[in-house]
Amino acid sequence: MADITEIGHRIKSIRDTHQITKAMELISVAKMRKAVRKQSFSSVYLDSVRYTLKDIMRHSTDIRHKYIERRADRRAAYIVIAGDKGLAGAFNNNILNLAWEHMQQRPVHYIVTIGQMARAYFEARRQQVDLEFTHAVASPTLHDARGITRDILDLYDRNLMDEVYIVFTRMHSTAEHEPVMVKLLPIAEEDIEVDLSTDYSGQIDYDPSPREVLNILVPQYLVGMIYSALIHSAACEHAARMMAMSNANKNAEKMLDALDLEYNRLRQSAITTELLDLSSGRFFSDNNLHQKVKHRHGKSR
């Protein structure tokens, strides 16, 4: 059984850790709310781009674009978005395991990692990481998304890959996250995740032409998809860390309650023992004094 000093040290250690996890929870809440606001603002524009792009691909004729045409080979490239650090429950493992399982099904030509945890994951499995971005997940910006898109399109234009997939965690709510994989290139109508509200026959007139509009929309669509994936992943990471720290705080409070109870029990037991020792010492002292008085009284007779 632990003594009272050891329990006191454990209580102090748990309280210090509890202060850290509580601060991390509050920080994650603030960062998650910021990421969710970014996502809500960007989704309005991205949905408009996706809607128009899908409408052109469905209803316009003679549409040709180098990022829409399918290629014969299936050399795949993966953009895997994870976190820069752990302490976020199963957030990193879920998305990395999904990417790894899909990679076993086709020839992988390029691996692009965003976040230090993704890079470490593939290096531990002796997989070469061709491109890495380690500072784009903490607070994603459009500048980061444009830079990533530019590097990916440069490799795609040099015919170094035939398909590009982006793997990230999508946020449905604070408590509901889903690791998903979306095909980024070549762009296919069925891969554009938006529903056309009305279907019709014929063709809409786009000024100056559907092809010119398509040439503008395709790069915007790719940048928007990567930016949206970055924001979703950041929001999910902060939400997962918030929940992990909340659970840690609850466990710490339970442990502190149990240790405080044990500490008080041992302290009360120690006080009772000291009182008994004091009482016993006084009893023996009074008994000795009584014997001395009796002995002296006998001598006087």
Tab-separated table of C-alpha atoms in Angstrom:
chain	number	residue	atom	x	y	z
A	1	MET	CA	0.000	0.000	0.000
A	2	ALA	CA	1.329	3.452	-0.915
A	3	ASP	CA	2.181	5.727	1.979
A	4	ILE	CA	0.773	9.195	2.434
A	5	THR	CA	3.872	10.921	0.984
A	6	GLU	CA	3.752	8.907	-2.247
A	7	ILE	CA	0.036	9.603	-2.687
A	8	GLY	CA	0.666	13.308	-2.159
A	9	HIS	CA	3.281	13.270	-4.933
A	10	ARG	CA	0.887	11.445	-7.263
A	11	ILE	CA	-1.871	13.988	-6.567
A	12	LYS	CA	0.477	16.874	-7.382
A	13	SER	CA	1.659	15.189	-10.587
A	14	ILE	CA	-1.891	14.496	-11.804
A	15	ARG	CA	-3.013	18.041	-10.996
A	16	ASP	CA	-0.095	19.490	-12.993
A	17	THR	CA	-0.940	17.263	-15.963
A	18	HIS	CA	-4.630	18.140	-15.614
A	19	GLN	CA	-3.807	21.832	-15.953
A	20	ILE	CA	-1.921	21.112	-19.204
A	21	THR	CA	-4.689	18.982	-20.725
A	22	LYS	CA	-7.302	21.553	-19.734
A	23	ALA	CA	-5.338	24.294	-21.484
A	24	MET	CA	-4.915	22.095	-24.573
A	25	GLU	CA	-8.660	21.448	-24.646
A	26	LEU	CA	-9.462	25.174	-24.576
A	27	ILE	CA	-6.893	25.895	-27.314
A	28	SER	CA	-8.327	23.118	-29.500
A	29	VAL	CA	-11.848	24.502	-29.066
A	30	ALA	CA	-10.742	27.946	-30.266
A	31	LYS	CA	-8.800	26.550	-33.246
A	32	MET	CA	-11.633	24.222	-34.228
A	33	ARG	CA	-14.154	27.075	-34.269
A	34	LYS	CA	-11.810	29.143	-36.432
A	35	ALA	CA	-11.389	26.260	-38.910
A	36	VAL	CA	-15.150	25.655	-39.034
A	37	ARG	CA	-15.744	29.337	-39.856
A	38	LYS	CA	-13.201	29.128	-42.672
A	39	GLN	CA	-14.878	26.020	-44.028
A	40	SER	CA	-18.338	27.585	-43.990
A	41	PHE	CA	-17.074	30.669	-45.870
A	42	SER	CA	-15.164	28.706	-48.526
A	43	SER	CA	-17.858	26.080	-49.104
A	44	VAL	CA	-20.224	28.645	-50.656
A	45	TYR	CA	-17.752	29.508	-53.413
A	46	LEU	CA	-16.552	25.917	-53.899
A	47	ASP	CA	-20.118	24.624	-54.231
A	48	SER	CA	-20.786	27.202	-56.957
A	49	VAL	CA	-17.633	26.166	-58.825
A	50	ARG	CA	-18.508	22.483	-58.536
A	51	TYR	CA	-22.093	23.044	-59.643
A	52	THR	CA	-21.085	25.017	-62.729
A	53	LEU	CA	-18.294	22.600	-63.634
A	54	LYS	CA	-20.573	19.567	-63.343
A	55	ASP	CA	-23.281	21.309	-65.357
A	56	ILE	CA	-20.852	22.071	-68.194
A	57	MET	CA	-19.512	18.511	-68.216
A	58	ARG	CA	-23.030	17.047	-68.322
A	59	HIS	CA	-24.767	19.300	-70.825
A	60	SER	CA	-22.112	20.871	-73.024
A	61	THR	CA	-20.788	19.131	-76.110
A	62	ASP	CA	-17.274	18.934	-77.501
A	63	ILE	CA	-15.654	19.629	-74.131
A	64	ARG	CA	-12.001	18.690	-73.999
A	65	HIS	CA	-9.478	19.492	-71.301
A	66	LYS	CA	-6.178	17.890	-70.320
A	67	TYR	CA	-7.332	17.489	-66.699
A	68	ILE	CA	-10.553	15.760	-67.749
A	69	GLU	CA	-9.254	13.264	-70.301
A	70	ARG	CA	-8.560	9.812	-68.899
A	71	ARG	CA	-5.158	8.221	-69.341
A	72	ALA	CA	-4.443	4.640	-70.276
A	73	ASP	CA	-2.155	3.779	-67.374
A	74	ARG	CA	-3.098	3.810	-63.692
A	75	ARG	CA	-0.003	5.221	-62.026
A	76	ALA	CA	-1.515	6.698	-58.887
A	77	ALA	CA	-0.416	9.610	-56.749
A	78	TYR	CA	-1.746	10.141	-53.241
A	79	ILE	CA	-2.034	13.391	-51.325
A	80	VAL	CA	-2.367	12.281	-47.695
A	81	ILE	CA	-3.370	14.887	-45.111
A	82	ALA	CA	-2.725	14.113	-41.432
A	83	GLY	CA	-1.679	16.165	-38.407
A	84	ASP	CA	1.620	17.659	-37.334
A	85	LYS	CA	1.378	16.019	-33.898
A	86	GLY	CA	-0.486	13.376	-31.956
A	87	LEU	CA	-2.636	13.523	-28.809
A	88	ALA	CA	-5.739	13.489	-31.014
A	89	GLY	CA	-7.159	10.044	-30.396
A	90	ALA	CA	-7.463	7.877	-33.509
A	91	PHE	CA	-7.497	10.847	-35.906
A	92	ASN	CA	-4.122	10.171	-37.540
A	93	ASN	CA	-4.343	6.369	-37.529
A	94	ASN	CA	-7.758	6.301	-39.218
A	95	ILE	CA	-6.759	8.435	-42.195
A	96	LEU	CA	-3.305	6.882	-42.622
A	97	ASN	CA	-4.633	3.336	-42.488
A	98	LEU	CA	-7.251	4.198	-45.136
A	99	ALA	CA	-4.554	5.556	-47.454
A	100	TRP	CA	-2.284	2.559	-46.860
A	101	GLU	CA	-5.054	0.038	-47.603
A	102	HIS	CA	-5.927	1.766	-50.877
A	103	MET	CA	-2.275	1.933	-51.905
A	104	GLN	CA	-2.012	-1.851	-51.770
A	105	GLN	CA	-4.573	-2.153	-54.578
A	106	ARG	CA	-2.753	-0.260	-57.352
A	107	PRO	CA	0.728	0.814	-58.417
A	108	VAL	CA	1.772	3.846	-56.398
A	109	HIS	CA	4.013	6.281	-58.208
A	110	TYR	CA	3.980	9.354	-55.985
A	111	ILE	CA	3.263	9.971	-52.324
A	112	VAL	CA	2.608	13.540	-51.205
A	113	THR	CA	2.283	14.038	-47.463
A	114	ILE	CA	0.829	17.032	-45.654
A	115	GLY	CA	1.645	16.944	-41.957
A	116	GLN	CA	4.546	15.421	-40.056
A	117	MET	CA	2.547	12.406	-38.870
A	118	ALA	CA	1.884	11.347	-42.480
A	119	ARG	CA	5.550	11.630	-43.401
A	120	ALA	CA	6.627	9.622	-40.351
A	121	TYR	CA	4.003	6.952	-41.077
A	122	PHE	CA	5.251	6.197	-44.591
A	123	GLU	CA	8.912	6.468	-43.677
A	124	ALA	CA	8.342	3.853	-40.958
A	125	ARG	CA	6.998	1.542	-43.698
A	126	ARG	CA	9.981	2.268	-45.949
A	127	GLN	CA	7.883	4.150	-48.494
A	128	GLN	CA	9.542	7.034	-50.260
A	129	VAL	CA	7.829	10.381	-49.755
A	130	ASP	CA	8.198	12.402	-52.947
A	131	LEU	CA	6.718	15.702	-51.738
A	132	GLU	CA	6.032	16.847	-48.196
A	133	PHE	CA	4.348	19.881	-46.717
A	134	THR	CA	4.744	20.148	-42.946
A	135	HIS	CA	3.309	23.568	-42.157
A	136	ALA	CA	0.040	23.573	-44.107
A	137	VAL	CA	-2.237	21.799	-41.619
A	138	ALA	CA	-2.002	23.946	-38.502
A	139	SER	CA	-3.694	26.963	-40.093
A	140	PRO	CA	-4.438	26.328	-43.798
A	141	THR	CA	-4.464	29.232	-46.227
A	142	LEU	CA	-5.315	29.633	-49.893
A	143	HIS	CA	-1.634	30.345	-50.486
A	144	ASP	CA	-0.802	26.857	-49.200
A	145	ALA	CA	-3.514	25.289	-51.366
A	146	ARG	CA	-2.295	27.091	-54.499
A	147	GLY	CA	1.288	25.997	-53.861
A	148	ILE	CA	0.294	22.348	-53.398
A	149	THR	CA	-1.934	22.458	-56.499
A	150	ARG	CA	0.842	24.013	-58.576
A	151	ASP	CA	3.329	21.280	-57.624
A	152	ILE	CA	0.829	18.471	-58.283
A	153	LEU	CA	-0.200	19.861	-61.677
A	154	ASP	CA	3.441	20.282	-62.660
A	155	LEU	CA	4.057	16.557	-62.061
A	156	TYR	CA	0.800	15.654	-63.817
A	157	ASP	CA	1.660	17.796	-66.854
A	158	ARG	CA	5.041	16.031	-67.103
A	159	ASN	CA	3.146	12.734	-67.409
A	160	LEU	CA	4.623	11.350	-64.191
A	161	MET	CA	1.247	10.192	-62.902
A	162	ASP	CA	-2.134	9.205	-64.321
A	163	GLU	CA	-4.453	9.492	-61.297
A	164	VAL	CA	-4.366	11.719	-58.233
A	165	TYR	CA	-6.235	10.919	-55.026
A	166	ILE	CA	-6.561	13.135	-51.977
A	167	VAL	CA	-7.041	11.452	-48.603
A	168	PHE	CA	-8.343	13.532	-45.705
A	169	THR	CA	-10.803	13.557	-42.812
A	170	ARG	CA	-14.186	15.120	-43.504
A	171	MET	CA	-16.072	16.829	-40.706
A	172	HIS	CA	-19.820	16.252	-40.472
A	173	SER	CA	-20.137	17.546	-36.905
A	174	THR	CA	-17.948	18.110	-33.871
A	175	ALA	CA	-18.286	14.478	-32.839
A	176	GLU	CA	-18.621	12.860	-36.287
A	177	HIS	CA	-15.551	12.638	-38.535
A	178	GLU	CA	-15.095	10.447	-41.588
A	179	PRO	CA	-11.804	9.547	-43.295
A	180	VAL	CA	-12.451	9.773	-47.047
A	181	MET	CA	-10.625	9.440	-50.332
A	182	VAL	CA	-11.566	11.617	-53.313
A	183	LYS	CA	-10.269	11.308	-56.847
A	184	LEU	CA	-8.809	14.656	-57.830
A	185	LEU	CA	-7.433	13.957	-61.326
A	186	PRO	CA	-8.568	13.303	-63.961
A	187	ILE	CA	-11.777	15.135	-63.177
A	188	ALA	CA	-14.875	13.015	-63.725
A	189	GLU	CA	-18.470	14.105	-63.456
A	190	GLU	CA	-19.301	11.358	-60.943
A	191	ASP	CA	-16.460	12.509	-58.674
A	192	ILE	CA	-17.802	16.055	-58.322
A	193	GLU	CA	-19.691	15.932	-55.041
A	194	VAL	CA	-22.604	18.209	-55.733
A	195	ASP	CA	-26.187	17.526	-56.840
A	196	LEU	CA	-27.652	19.421	-59.754
A	197	SER	CA	-30.947	20.758	-58.447
A	198	THR	CA	-32.691	20.488	-61.816
A	199	ASP	CA	-31.982	18.351	-64.830
A	200	TYR	CA	-32.792	19.513	-68.321
A	201	SER	CA	-32.111	18.854	-71.939
A	202	GLY	CA	-30.305	21.177	-74.229
A	203	GLN	CA	-27.364	23.399	-73.487
A	204	ILE	CA	-26.785	26.564	-71.455
A	205	ASP	CA	-24.972	29.397	-73.200
A	206	TYR	CA	-21.763	30.354	-71.419
A	207	ASP	CA	-19.941	33.542	-72.319
A	208	PRO	CA	-17.588	33.551	-74.116
A	209	SER	CA	-17.883	29.738	-74.482
A	210	PRO	CA	-18.189	26.630	-72.313
A	211	ARG	CA	-14.599	25.723	-73.121
A	212	GLU	CA	-13.273	29.095	-71.969
A	213	VAL	CA	-15.321	28.937	-68.775
A	214	LEU	CA	-14.078	25.397	-68.213
A	215	ASN	CA	-10.456	26.520	-68.565
A	216	ILE	CA	-11.035	29.004	-65.733
A	217	LEU	CA	-13.113	26.706	-63.518
A	218	VAL	CA	-10.843	23.642	-63.541
A	219	PRO	CA	-7.871	25.273	-61.744
A	220	GLN	CA	-10.263	26.959	-59.314
A	221	TYR	CA	-11.932	23.617	-58.647
A	222	LEU	CA	-8.616	21.891	-57.911
A	223	VAL	CA	-7.404	24.667	-55.604
A	224	GLY	CA	-10.776	24.738	-53.870
A	225	MET	CA	-10.796	20.967	-53.347
A	226	ILE	CA	-7.339	20.966	-51.766
A	227	TYR	CA	-8.138	24.005	-49.627
A	228	SER	CA	-11.410	22.436	-48.484
A	229	ALA	CA	-9.600	19.187	-47.609
A	230	LEU	CA	-7.007	21.121	-45.596
A	231	ILE	CA	-9.665	23.000	-43.644
A	232	HIS	CA	-11.752	19.879	-42.983
A	233	SER	CA	-8.667	18.020	-41.798
A	234	ALA	CA	-7.610	20.875	-39.503
A	235	ALA	CA	-11.078	21.176	-37.983
A	236	CYS	CA	-11.266	17.407	-37.421
A	237	GLU	CA	-7.820	17.310	-35.846
A	238	HIS	CA	-8.678	20.067	-33.371
A	239	ALA	CA	-12.051	18.465	-32.620
A	240	ALA	CA	-10.427	15.077	-32.045
A	241	ARG	CA	-7.799	16.619	-29.777
A	242	MET	CA	-10.499	18.527	-27.907
A	243	MET	CA	-12.394	15.283	-27.241
A	244	ALA	CA	-9.199	13.443	-26.284
A	245	MET	CA	-8.221	16.156	-23.820
A	246	SER	CA	-11.781	16.274	-22.457
A	247	ASN	CA	-11.629	12.538	-21.767
A	248	ALA	CA	-8.212	12.975	-20.181
A	249	ASN	CA	-9.588	15.705	-17.928
A	250	LYS	CA	-12.498	13.509	-16.831
A	251	ASN	CA	-10.142	10.622	-16.049
A	252	ALA	CA	-7.828	12.953	-14.136
A	253	GLU	CA	-10.727	14.232	-12.043
A	254	LYS	CA	-11.792	10.659	-11.227
A	255	MET	CA	-8.240	9.740	-10.251
A	256	LEU	CA	-7.919	12.858	-8.096
A	257	ASP	CA	-11.183	12.062	-6.310
A	258	ALA	CA	-10.000	8.526	-5.539
A	259	LEU	CA	-6.543	9.683	-4.447
A	260	ASP	CA	-7.950	12.492	-2.300
A	261	LEU	CA	-10.187	9.964	-0.563
A	262	GLU	CA	-7.261	7.601	0.018
A	263	TYR	CA	-5.041	10.493	1.146
A	264	ASN	CA	-7.621	11.696	3.673
A	265	ARG	CA	-8.183	8.138	4.937
A	266	LEU	CA	-4.474	7.598	5.491
A	267	ARG	CA	-4.094	11.031	7.060
A	268	GLN	CA	-6.993	10.375	9.426
A	269	SER	CA	-5.524	6.976	10.269
A	270	ALA	CA	-2.155	8.585	11.010
A	271	ILE	CA	-3.765	11.202	13.265
A	272	THR	CA	-5.690	8.493	15.124
A	273	THR	CA	-2.478	6.507	15.619
A	274	GLU	CA	-0.694	9.557	16.992
A	275	LEU	CA	-3.551	10.225	19.423
A	276	LEU	CA	-3.453	6.629	20.574
A	277	ASP	CA	0.302	6.868	21.059
A	278	LEU	CA	-0.118	10.050	23.061
A	279	SER	CA	-2.875	8.502	25.160
A	280	SER	CA	-0.828	5.363	25.774
A	281	GLY	CA	2.208	7.399	26.762
A	282	ARG	CA	0.155	9.431	29.210
A	283	PHE	CA	-1.365	6.268	30.686
A	284	PHE	CA	2.020	4.698	31.305
A	285	SER	CA	3.349	7.953	32.686
A	286	ASP	CA	0.424	8.259	35.156
A	287	ASN	CA	0.776	4.598	36.138
A	288	ASN	CA	4.477	5.006	36.906
A	289	LEU	CA	3.762	8.097	38.961
A	290	HIS	CA	1.111	6.197	40.943
A	291	GLN	CA	3.554	3.363	41.629
A	292	LYS	CA	6.182	5.827	42.872
A	293	VAL	CA	3.732	7.545	45.197
A	294	LYS	CA	2.573	4.201	46.558
A	295	HIS	CA	6.153	3.080	47.103
A	296	ARG	CA	7.005	6.270	49.013
A	297	HIS	CA	3.838	5.964	51.095
A	298	GLY	CA	4.830	2.426	52.081
A	299	LYS	CA	8.266	3.548	53.215
A	300	SER	CA	6.846	6.270	55.430
A	301	ARG	CA	4.860	3.696	57.354
